[in-house]
Amino acid sequence: MSFVKEKIMQYNKKSISDIEVKGKKILLRCDFNIPLDPTGAITDDGRIISALPTIRYLLDQGAAVIACSHLGRPKGERSDEFSLKVVGERLTELLGKPVKMARDVIGEDARRLAAELKWGEIMLLENLRFHAEEEENDPEFARQLASLADIFVEDAFGSVHRAHASIEGVSHYLPAVAGFLLEKELYHIGKALADPKTPFVAILGGSKVSDKLGVIVNLLDKADTLLLGGGMAYTFIKARGGSIGSSICDDDRLQYARDVIEKAQKLGVRLVLPSDSLIAAETTENAEPQVVSSYDIPDGMMGIDIGPKAANEFVSIIKDAGTVIWNGPMGMFELPKFSNGSRMVAMAMTDPRIVSIVGGGDSAAAVRQFGLEGRVTHVSTGGGATLEFLEGKVLPGIDCLLDA
Ligand code: ADP
Ligand code: MG
């Protein structure tokens, strides 16, 4: 790990390999915000698997691990739908040792389990977002969380861009260091950022349009080419005067989209939208997709994947890139009929000459679904965090850790 550490360009932070963890209770912030299907079953356990090296190391060293995470958006209230129990069960299988599941976060059950936890044992707190104080970064909530442990280990790379109580707040009460996953992420993304092989191509897609629009303007300073696909594209296509039918769109940001298009032109950044789209009236396996111009989508129809022409255009741009960062699927890849665009982009990124980084929970799931995980340079566990890191923003969950 020291090899990895030396290479972190932006940050030089202490990690778990720099401190004594034996005989210590560790509050370990993980990112177990995994996708669940409507029955509540895990559809992709990549983020749990990514947390294993740190957990195994801590347990082997003789620490006691109090793991915690958020899951979904339960809005500050307890609900079975967002319980971390399903994560505890999967983690138990993966570790081959029982993970004790607390029924609350800072309540009586969590405190009792934490007090009784033995060295080499692990427990999991309930969903941090059952408390509104988590996202508010409430100091008292952070203090109570911290009081369960002796040391804080930050390993939730996917959340380090958020100044929440379990990410930043606890560092005011406990010595705070990085876990192995965080180190690995900083190494790969830091390297791509500090010394990018050019051309630098950023690909954005997915459905969290409003969340991601903000980063686009900042990426313009870094990228040579920006490819927009998935649900992200239609706000831009509408802003350019296209008809997008019932495709997803952020109508409040049309002017913003026009500004981005103008800024890209000024900076000489190539901004590419999908020329054609795969459209359908319904988003199910029974849909009968049609290929049309993305600027001419009939009423009642929705753009669900980039079209074949757009996919080929994206592929040829990726082939000429030095570095490619991809965040957000090109279509509803979960349905085979609408997975072509994402598959073609993912395939093109496996060219060994390209430094290829995939970020975002669903994008990472897509790459895994296509069986291409081992063939890209790095599959990041972060979405928003990856993008904000790329923008060069200060990430509160990293900034608060002890300096090496
Ligand atoms: P990530 O998790 O990689 O950051 P997002 O969460 O932003 O990505 O978006 C992922 C979701 O976007 C997927 O579930 C996919 O089905 C959906 N999606 C992709 N393209 C479209 C589209 N054109 N319209 C609606 N949803 C889309
Ligand atoms: Mg997502």
PDB file of N, CA, C and O and ligand atoms in Angstrom, residues 47 205-209 211-212 229-234 246-248 277-278 283 302-306 326-335 338 342 358-366 382-384 387, ligand 1:
ATOM      1  N   ARG A  47     -20.108  -2.733  -4.477  1.00  0.00           N
ATOM      2  CA  ARG A  47     -19.629  -1.825  -3.429  1.00  0.00           C
ATOM      3  C   ARG A  47     -19.325  -2.571  -2.128  1.00  0.00           C
ATOM      4  O   ARG A  47     -18.462  -2.137  -1.364  1.00  0.00           O
ATOM      5  N   GLY A 205     -23.891  10.421 -18.829  1.00  0.00           N
ATOM      6  CA  GLY A 205     -25.222   9.938 -19.161  1.00  0.00           C
ATOM      7  C   GLY A 205     -26.001   9.671 -17.898  1.00  0.00           C
ATOM      8  O   GLY A 205     -25.743  10.292 -16.866  1.00  0.00           O
ATOM      9  N   GLY A 206     -26.920   8.720 -17.970  1.00  0.00           N
ATOM     10  CA  GLY A 206     -27.697   8.360 -16.790  1.00  0.00           C
ATOM     11  C   GLY A 206     -28.949   9.189 -16.647  1.00  0.00           C
ATOM     12  O   GLY A 206     -29.341   9.931 -17.553  1.00  0.00           O
ATOM     13  N   SER A 207     -29.565   9.060 -15.479  1.00  0.00           N
ATOM     14  CA  SER A 207     -30.859   9.709 -15.270  1.00  0.00           C
ATOM     15  C   SER A 207     -30.832  10.794 -14.205  1.00  0.00           C
ATOM     16  O   SER A 207     -31.796  11.520 -14.040  1.00  0.00           O
ATOM     17  N   LYS A 208     -29.726  10.902 -13.449  1.00  0.00           N
ATOM     18  CA  LYS A 208     -29.693  11.932 -12.403  1.00  0.00           C
ATOM     19  C   LYS A 208     -29.292  13.270 -13.029  1.00  0.00           C
ATOM     20  O   LYS A 208     -28.260  13.848 -12.715  1.00  0.00           O
ATOM     21  N   VAL A 209     -30.134  13.709 -13.928  1.00  0.00           N
ATOM     22  CA  VAL A 209     -29.791  14.849 -14.767  1.00  0.00           C
ATOM     23  C   VAL A 209     -29.499  16.094 -13.929  1.00  0.00           C
ATOM     24  O   VAL A 209     -28.439  16.710 -14.054  1.00  0.00           O
ATOM     25  N   ASP A 211     -28.723  16.456 -10.841  1.00  0.00           N
ATOM     26  CA  ASP A 211     -27.534  16.313  -9.986  1.00  0.00           C
ATOM     27  C   ASP A 211     -26.246  16.558 -10.765  1.00  0.00           C
ATOM     28  O   ASP A 211     -25.270  17.059 -10.232  1.00  0.00           O
ATOM     29  N   LYS A 212     -26.249  16.124 -12.020  1.00  0.00           N
ATOM     30  CA  LYS A 212     -24.977  16.080 -12.751  1.00  0.00           C
ATOM     31  C   LYS A 212     -24.751  17.274 -13.667  1.00  0.00           C
ATOM     32  O   LYS A 212     -23.633  17.487 -14.111  1.00  0.00           O
ATOM     33  N   GLY A 229     -24.913  11.358 -23.356  1.00  0.00           N
ATOM     34  CA  GLY A 229     -25.874  10.342 -23.780  1.00  0.00           C
ATOM     35  C   GLY A 229     -26.868  10.072 -22.667  1.00  0.00           C
ATOM     36  O   GLY A 229     -26.960  10.835 -21.706  1.00  0.00           O
ATOM     37  N   GLY A 230     -27.599   8.965 -22.786  1.00  0.00           N
ATOM     38  CA  GLY A 230     -28.567   8.601 -21.749  1.00  0.00           C
ATOM     39  C   GLY A 230     -29.604   9.694 -21.548  1.00  0.00           C
ATOM     40  O   GLY A 230     -29.863  10.518 -22.434  1.00  0.00           O
ATOM     41  N   GLY A 231     -30.172   9.722 -20.364  1.00  0.00           N
ATOM     42  CA  GLY A 231     -31.204  10.709 -20.065  1.00  0.00           C
ATOM     43  C   GLY A 231     -30.660  12.128 -20.043  1.00  0.00           C
ATOM     44  O   GLY A 231     -31.399  13.110 -20.199  1.00  0.00           O
ATOM     45  N   MET A 232     -29.337  12.222 -19.879  1.00  0.00           N
ATOM     46  CA  MET A 232     -28.662  13.518 -19.797  1.00  0.00           C
ATOM     47  C   MET A 232     -28.783  14.334 -21.093  1.00  0.00           C
ATOM     48  O   MET A 232     -28.802  15.563 -21.088  1.00  0.00           O
ATOM     49  N   ALA A 233     -28.863  13.618 -22.205  1.00  0.00           N
ATOM     50  CA  ALA A 233     -28.736  14.295 -23.507  1.00  0.00           C
ATOM     51  C   ALA A 233     -29.945  15.160 -23.841  1.00  0.00           C
ATOM     52  O   ALA A 233     -29.812  16.184 -24.521  1.00  0.00           O
ATOM     53  N   TYR A 234     -31.136  14.767 -23.358  1.00  0.00           N
ATOM     54  CA  TYR A 234     -32.358  15.375 -23.910  1.00  0.00           C
ATOM     55  C   TYR A 234     -32.585  16.817 -23.462  1.00  0.00           C
ATOM     56  O   TYR A 234     -33.198  17.599 -24.193  1.00  0.00           O
ATOM     57  N   SER A 246     -41.525  12.526 -24.715  1.00  0.00           N
ATOM     58  CA  SER A 246     -41.600  12.456 -23.250  1.00  0.00           C
ATOM     59  C   SER A 246     -40.279  11.999 -22.628  1.00  0.00           C
ATOM     60  O   SER A 246     -40.253  11.462 -21.523  1.00  0.00           O
ATOM     61  N   SER A 247     -39.174  12.203 -23.328  1.00  0.00           N
ATOM     62  CA  SER A 247     -37.852  11.866 -22.773  1.00  0.00           C
ATOM     63  C   SER A 247     -37.605  12.664 -21.495  1.00  0.00           C
ATOM     64  O   SER A 247     -38.155  13.756 -21.329  1.00  0.00           O
ATOM     65  N   ILE A 248     -36.773  12.127 -20.609  1.00  0.00           N
ATOM     66  CA  ILE A 248     -36.514  12.857 -19.364  1.00  0.00           C
ATOM     67  C   ILE A 248     -35.726  14.138 -19.671  1.00  0.00           C
ATOM     68  O   ILE A 248     -34.894  14.185 -20.584  1.00  0.00           O
ATOM     69  N   SER A 277     -31.627   8.233 -31.635  1.00  0.00           N
ATOM     70  CA  SER A 277     -32.039   7.612 -30.372  1.00  0.00           C
ATOM     71  C   SER A 277     -32.892   6.395 -30.641  1.00  0.00           C
ATOM     72  O   SER A 277     -33.565   6.304 -31.678  1.00  0.00           O
ATOM     73  N   LEU A 278     -32.857   5.478 -29.692  1.00  0.00           N
ATOM     74  CA  LEU A 278     -33.781   4.353 -29.700  1.00  0.00           C
ATOM     75  C   LEU A 278     -34.957   4.781 -28.830  1.00  0.00           C
ATOM     76  O   LEU A 278     -34.767   5.090 -27.650  1.00  0.00           O
ATOM     77  N   THR A 283     -41.275   1.644 -21.177  1.00  0.00           N
ATOM     78  CA  THR A 283     -39.932   1.227 -20.783  1.00  0.00           C
ATOM     79  C   THR A 283     -39.979  -0.171 -20.183  1.00  0.00           C
ATOM     80  O   THR A 283     -39.632  -0.377 -19.033  1.00  0.00           O
ATOM     81  N   MET A 302     -40.359   8.142 -25.937  1.00  0.00           N
ATOM     82  CA  MET A 302     -39.274   8.518 -25.046  1.00  0.00           C
ATOM     83  C   MET A 302     -37.947   7.965 -25.563  1.00  0.00           C
ATOM     84  O   MET A 302     -37.879   6.814 -26.016  1.00  0.00           O
ATOM     85  N   GLY A 303     -36.896   8.785 -25.508  1.00  0.00           N
ATOM     86  CA  GLY A 303     -35.564   8.312 -25.869  1.00  0.00           C
ATOM     87  C   GLY A 303     -35.023   7.440 -24.751  1.00  0.00           C
ATOM     88  O   GLY A 303     -34.876   7.898 -23.624  1.00  0.00           O
ATOM     89  N   ILE A 304     -34.743   6.157 -25.057  1.00  0.00           N
ATOM     90  CA  ILE A 304     -34.363   5.217 -23.991  1.00  0.00           C
ATOM     91  C   ILE A 304     -32.930   4.708 -24.153  1.00  0.00           C
ATOM     92  O   ILE A 304     -32.328   4.200 -23.228  1.00  0.00           O
ATOM     93  N   ASP A 305     -32.368   4.849 -25.341  1.00  0.00           N
ATOM     94  CA  ASP A 305     -30.955   4.485 -25.540  1.00  0.00           C
ATOM     95  C   ASP A 305     -30.453   5.376 -26.680  1.00  0.00           C
ATOM     96  O   ASP A 305     -31.253   5.861 -27.482  1.00  0.00           O
ATOM     97  N   ILE A 306     -29.142   5.571 -26.755  1.00  0.00           N
ATOM     98  CA  ILE A 306     -28.621   6.264 -27.923  1.00  0.00           C
ATOM     99  C   ILE A 306     -28.808   5.330 -29.124  1.00  0.00           C
ATOM    100  O   ILE A 306     -28.829   4.107 -28.972  1.00  0.00           O
ATOM    101  N   TRP A 326     -16.043   7.804 -17.780  1.00  0.00           N
ATOM    102  CA  TRP A 326     -17.452   7.569 -18.120  1.00  0.00           C
ATOM    103  C   TRP A 326     -18.303   7.535 -16.860  1.00  0.00           C
ATOM    104  O   TRP A 326     -18.018   6.778 -15.948  1.00  0.00           O
ATOM    105  N   ASN A 327     -19.314   8.369 -16.836  1.00  0.00           N
ATOM    106  CA  ASN A 327     -20.258   8.387 -15.716  1.00  0.00           C
ATOM    107  C   ASN A 327     -21.684   8.478 -16.242  1.00  0.00           C
ATOM    108  O   ASN A 327     -22.057   9.479 -16.846  1.00  0.00           O
ATOM    109  N   GLY A 328     -22.454   7.446 -16.002  1.00  0.00           N
ATOM    110  CA  GLY A 328     -23.872   7.456 -16.385  1.00  0.00           C
ATOM    111  C   GLY A 328     -24.126   6.677 -17.666  1.00  0.00           C
ATOM    112  O   GLY A 328     -23.593   7.018 -18.727  1.00  0.00           O
ATOM    113  N   PRO A 329     -24.967   5.625 -17.586  1.00  0.00           N
ATOM    114  CA  PRO A 329     -25.240   4.777 -18.748  1.00  0.00           C
ATOM    115  C   PRO A 329     -25.854   5.551 -19.922  1.00  0.00           C
ATOM    116  O   PRO A 329     -26.490   6.588 -19.747  1.00  0.00           O
ATOM    117  N   MET A 330     -25.652   5.005 -21.109  1.00  0.00           N
ATOM    118  CA  MET A 330     -26.154   5.631 -22.349  1.00  0.00           C
ATOM    119  C   MET A 330     -27.636   5.355 -22.570  1.00  0.00           C
ATOM    120  O   MET A 330     -28.266   5.948 -23.452  1.00  0.00           O
ATOM    121  N   GLY A 331     -28.171   4.404 -21.823  1.00  0.00           N
ATOM    122  CA  GLY A 331     -29.578   4.048 -21.968  1.00  0.00           C
ATOM    123  C   GLY A 331     -30.005   3.195 -20.797  1.00  0.00           C
ATOM    124  O   GLY A 331     -29.219   2.946 -19.875  1.00  0.00           O
ATOM    125  N   MET A 332     -31.247   2.729 -20.847  1.00  0.00           N
ATOM    126  CA  MET A 332     -31.735   1.835 -19.787  1.00  0.00           C
ATOM    127  C   MET A 332     -31.153   0.449 -20.016  1.00  0.00           C
ATOM    128  O   MET A 332     -31.843  -0.478 -20.438  1.00  0.00           O
ATOM    129  N   PHE A 333     -29.864   0.330 -19.698  1.00  0.00           N
ATOM    130  CA  PHE A 333     -29.108  -0.888 -20.012  1.00  0.00           C
ATOM    131  C   PHE A 333     -29.649  -2.111 -19.276  1.00  0.00           C
ATOM    132  O   PHE A 333     -29.349  -3.240 -19.640  1.00  0.00           O
ATOM    133  N   GLU A 334     -30.438  -1.867 -18.207  1.00  0.00           N
ATOM    134  CA  GLU A 334     -30.988  -2.987 -17.436  1.00  0.00           C
ATOM    135  C   GLU A 334     -31.883  -3.853 -18.322  1.00  0.00           C
ATOM    136  O   GLU A 334     -32.049  -5.047 -18.066  1.00  0.00           O
ATOM    137  N   LEU A 335     -32.487  -3.234 -19.344  1.00  0.00           N
ATOM    138  CA  LEU A 335     -33.294  -3.986 -20.306  1.00  0.00           C
ATOM    139  C   LEU A 335     -32.416  -4.264 -21.525  1.00  0.00           C
ATOM    140  O   LEU A 335     -31.907  -3.335 -22.150  1.00  0.00           O
ATOM    141  N   PHE A 338     -32.305  -2.128 -24.595  1.00  0.00           N
ATOM    142  CA  PHE A 338     -31.817  -0.744 -24.521  1.00  0.00           C
ATOM    143  C   PHE A 338     -30.395  -0.687 -23.948  1.00  0.00           C
ATOM    144  O   PHE A 338     -30.005   0.301 -23.338  1.00  0.00           O
ATOM    145  N   SER A 342     -24.723   1.515 -24.209  1.00  0.00           N
ATOM    146  CA  SER A 342     -23.801   1.375 -23.071  1.00  0.00           C
ATOM    147  C   SER A 342     -22.776   0.284 -23.332  1.00  0.00           C
ATOM    148  O   SER A 342     -21.602   0.426 -23.006  1.00  0.00           O
ATOM    149  N   VAL A 358     -14.347   4.218 -15.071  1.00  0.00           N
ATOM    150  CA  VAL A 358     -15.807   4.204 -15.022  1.00  0.00           C
ATOM    151  C   VAL A 358     -16.229   4.598 -13.616  1.00  0.00           C
ATOM    152  O   VAL A 358     -15.742   4.029 -12.641  1.00  0.00           O
ATOM    153  N   GLY A 359     -17.120   5.593 -13.502  1.00  0.00           N
ATOM    154  CA  GLY A 359     -17.619   5.991 -12.185  1.00  0.00           C
ATOM    155  C   GLY A 359     -19.129   5.987 -12.182  1.00  0.00           C
ATOM    156  O   GLY A 359     -19.759   6.131 -13.233  1.00  0.00           O
ATOM    157  N   GLY A 360     -19.719   5.833 -10.996  1.00  0.00           N
ATOM    158  CA  GLY A 360     -21.184   5.829 -10.898  1.00  0.00           C
ATOM    159  C   GLY A 360     -21.697   4.431 -10.659  1.00  0.00           C
ATOM    160  O   GLY A 360     -21.274   3.491 -11.340  1.00  0.00           O
ATOM    161  N   GLY A 361     -22.592   4.288  -9.706  1.00  0.00           N
ATOM    162  CA  GLY A 361     -23.100   2.968  -9.312  1.00  0.00           C
ATOM    163  C   GLY A 361     -23.691   2.199 -10.476  1.00  0.00           C
ATOM    164  O   GLY A 361     -23.379   1.023 -10.682  1.00  0.00           O
ATOM    165  N   ASP A 362     -24.541   2.853 -11.255  1.00  0.00           N
ATOM    166  CA  ASP A 362     -25.206   2.142 -12.349  1.00  0.00           C
ATOM    167  C   ASP A 362     -24.256   1.897 -13.516  1.00  0.00           C
ATOM    168  O   ASP A 362     -24.331   0.863 -14.168  1.00  0.00           O
ATOM    169  N   SER A 363     -23.362   2.839 -13.772  1.00  0.00           N
ATOM    170  CA  SER A 363     -22.393   2.635 -14.856  1.00  0.00           C
ATOM    171  C   SER A 363     -21.484   1.460 -14.516  1.00  0.00           C
ATOM    172  O   SER A 363     -21.188   0.622 -15.380  1.00  0.00           O
ATOM    173  N   ALA A 364     -21.062   1.387 -13.266  1.00  0.00           N
ATOM    174  CA  ALA A 364     -20.214   0.269 -12.834  1.00  0.00           C
ATOM    175  C   ALA A 364     -20.990  -1.033 -12.956  1.00  0.00           C
ATOM    176  O   ALA A 364     -20.453  -2.052 -13.417  1.00  0.00           O
ATOM    177  N   ALA A 365     -22.268  -1.003 -12.600  1.00  0.00           N
ATOM    178  CA  ALA A 365     -23.103  -2.211 -12.723  1.00  0.00           C
ATOM    179  C   ALA A 365     -23.214  -2.629 -14.186  1.00  0.00           C
ATOM    180  O   ALA A 365     -23.185  -3.822 -14.506  1.00  0.00           O
ATOM    181  N   ALA A 366     -23.319  -1.636 -15.074  1.00  0.00           N
ATOM    182  CA  ALA A 366     -23.419  -1.946 -16.503  1.00  0.00           C
ATOM    183  C   ALA A 366     -22.146  -2.653 -16.970  1.00  0.00           C
ATOM    184  O   ALA A 366     -22.206  -3.685 -17.643  1.00  0.00           O
ATOM    185  N   GLY A 382     -17.275   5.534  -6.890  1.00  0.00           N
ATOM    186  CA  GLY A 382     -17.889   6.855  -6.732  1.00  0.00           C
ATOM    187  C   GLY A 382     -18.551   7.328  -8.008  1.00  0.00           C
ATOM    188  O   GLY A 382     -18.126   6.994  -9.107  1.00  0.00           O
ATOM    189  N   GLY A 383     -19.612   8.105  -7.870  1.00  0.00           N
ATOM    190  CA  GLY A 383     -20.227   8.768  -9.008  1.00  0.00           C
ATOM    191  C   GLY A 383     -19.968  10.253  -8.878  1.00  0.00           C
ATOM    192  O   GLY A 383     -19.014  10.792  -9.457  1.00  0.00           O
ATOM    193  N   GLY A 384     -20.800  10.902  -8.065  1.00  0.00           N
ATOM    194  CA  GLY A 384     -20.631  12.335  -7.812  1.00  0.00           C
ATOM    195  C   GLY A 384     -19.244  12.657  -7.274  1.00  0.00           C
ATOM    196  O   GLY A 384     -18.631  13.656  -7.651  1.00  0.00           O
ATOM    197  N   LEU A 387     -16.710  12.678 -10.028  1.00  0.00           N
ATOM    198  CA  LEU A 387     -16.843  13.877 -10.864  1.00  0.00           C
ATOM    199  C   LEU A 387     -16.296  15.108 -10.141  1.00  0.00           C
ATOM    200  O   LEU A 387     -15.588  15.925 -10.737  1.00  0.00           O
TER     201      LEU A 387
HETATM  202  P1  ADP B   1     -24.783   6.376 -12.273  1.00  0.00           P
HETATM  203  O1  ADP B   1     -25.343   5.565 -11.143  1.00  0.00           O
HETATM  204  O2  ADP B   1     -23.835   5.604 -13.121  1.00  0.00           O
HETATM  205  O3  ADP B   1     -24.222   7.674 -11.804  1.00  0.00           O
HETATM  206  P2  ADP B   1     -27.386   7.443 -12.879  1.00  0.00           P
HETATM  207  O4  ADP B   1     -27.826   7.025 -11.539  1.00  0.00           O
HETATM  208  O5  ADP B   1     -27.331   8.904 -13.180  1.00  0.00           O
HETATM  209  O6  ADP B   1     -25.989   6.764 -13.245  1.00  0.00           O
HETATM  210  O7  ADP B   1     -28.358   6.835 -13.978  1.00  0.00           O
HETATM  211  C1  ADP B   1     -28.535   5.446 -14.140  1.00  0.00           C
HETATM  212  C2  ADP B   1     -29.894   5.147 -14.677  1.00  0.00           C
HETATM  213  O8  ADP B   1     -30.170   5.915 -15.819  1.00  0.00           O
HETATM  214  C3  ADP B   1     -30.044   3.714 -15.117  1.00  0.00           C
HETATM  215  O9  ADP B   1     -30.915   3.059 -14.219  1.00  0.00           O
HETATM  216  C4  ADP B   1     -30.647   3.802 -16.523  1.00  0.00           C
HETATM  217  O10 ADP B   1     -31.733   2.916 -16.707  1.00  0.00           O
HETATM  218  C5  ADP B   1     -31.114   5.228 -16.576  1.00  0.00           C
HETATM  219  N1  ADP B   1     -31.177   5.801 -17.926  1.00  0.00           N
HETATM  220  C6  ADP B   1     -30.207   5.803 -18.856  1.00  0.00           C
HETATM  221  N2  ADP B   1     -30.623   6.394 -19.976  1.00  0.00           N
HETATM  222  C7  ADP B   1     -31.882   6.803 -19.759  1.00  0.00           C
HETATM  223  C8  ADP B   1     -32.867   7.482 -20.550  1.00  0.00           C
HETATM  224  N3  ADP B   1     -32.613   7.848 -21.806  1.00  0.00           N
HETATM  225  N4  ADP B   1     -34.051   7.749 -19.978  1.00  0.00           N
HETATM  226  C9  ADP B   1     -34.310   7.362 -18.720  1.00  0.00           C
HETATM  227  N5  ADP B   1     -33.438   6.715 -17.919  1.00  0.00           N
HETATM  228  C10 ADP B   1     -32.236   6.438 -18.436  1.00  0.00           C
END
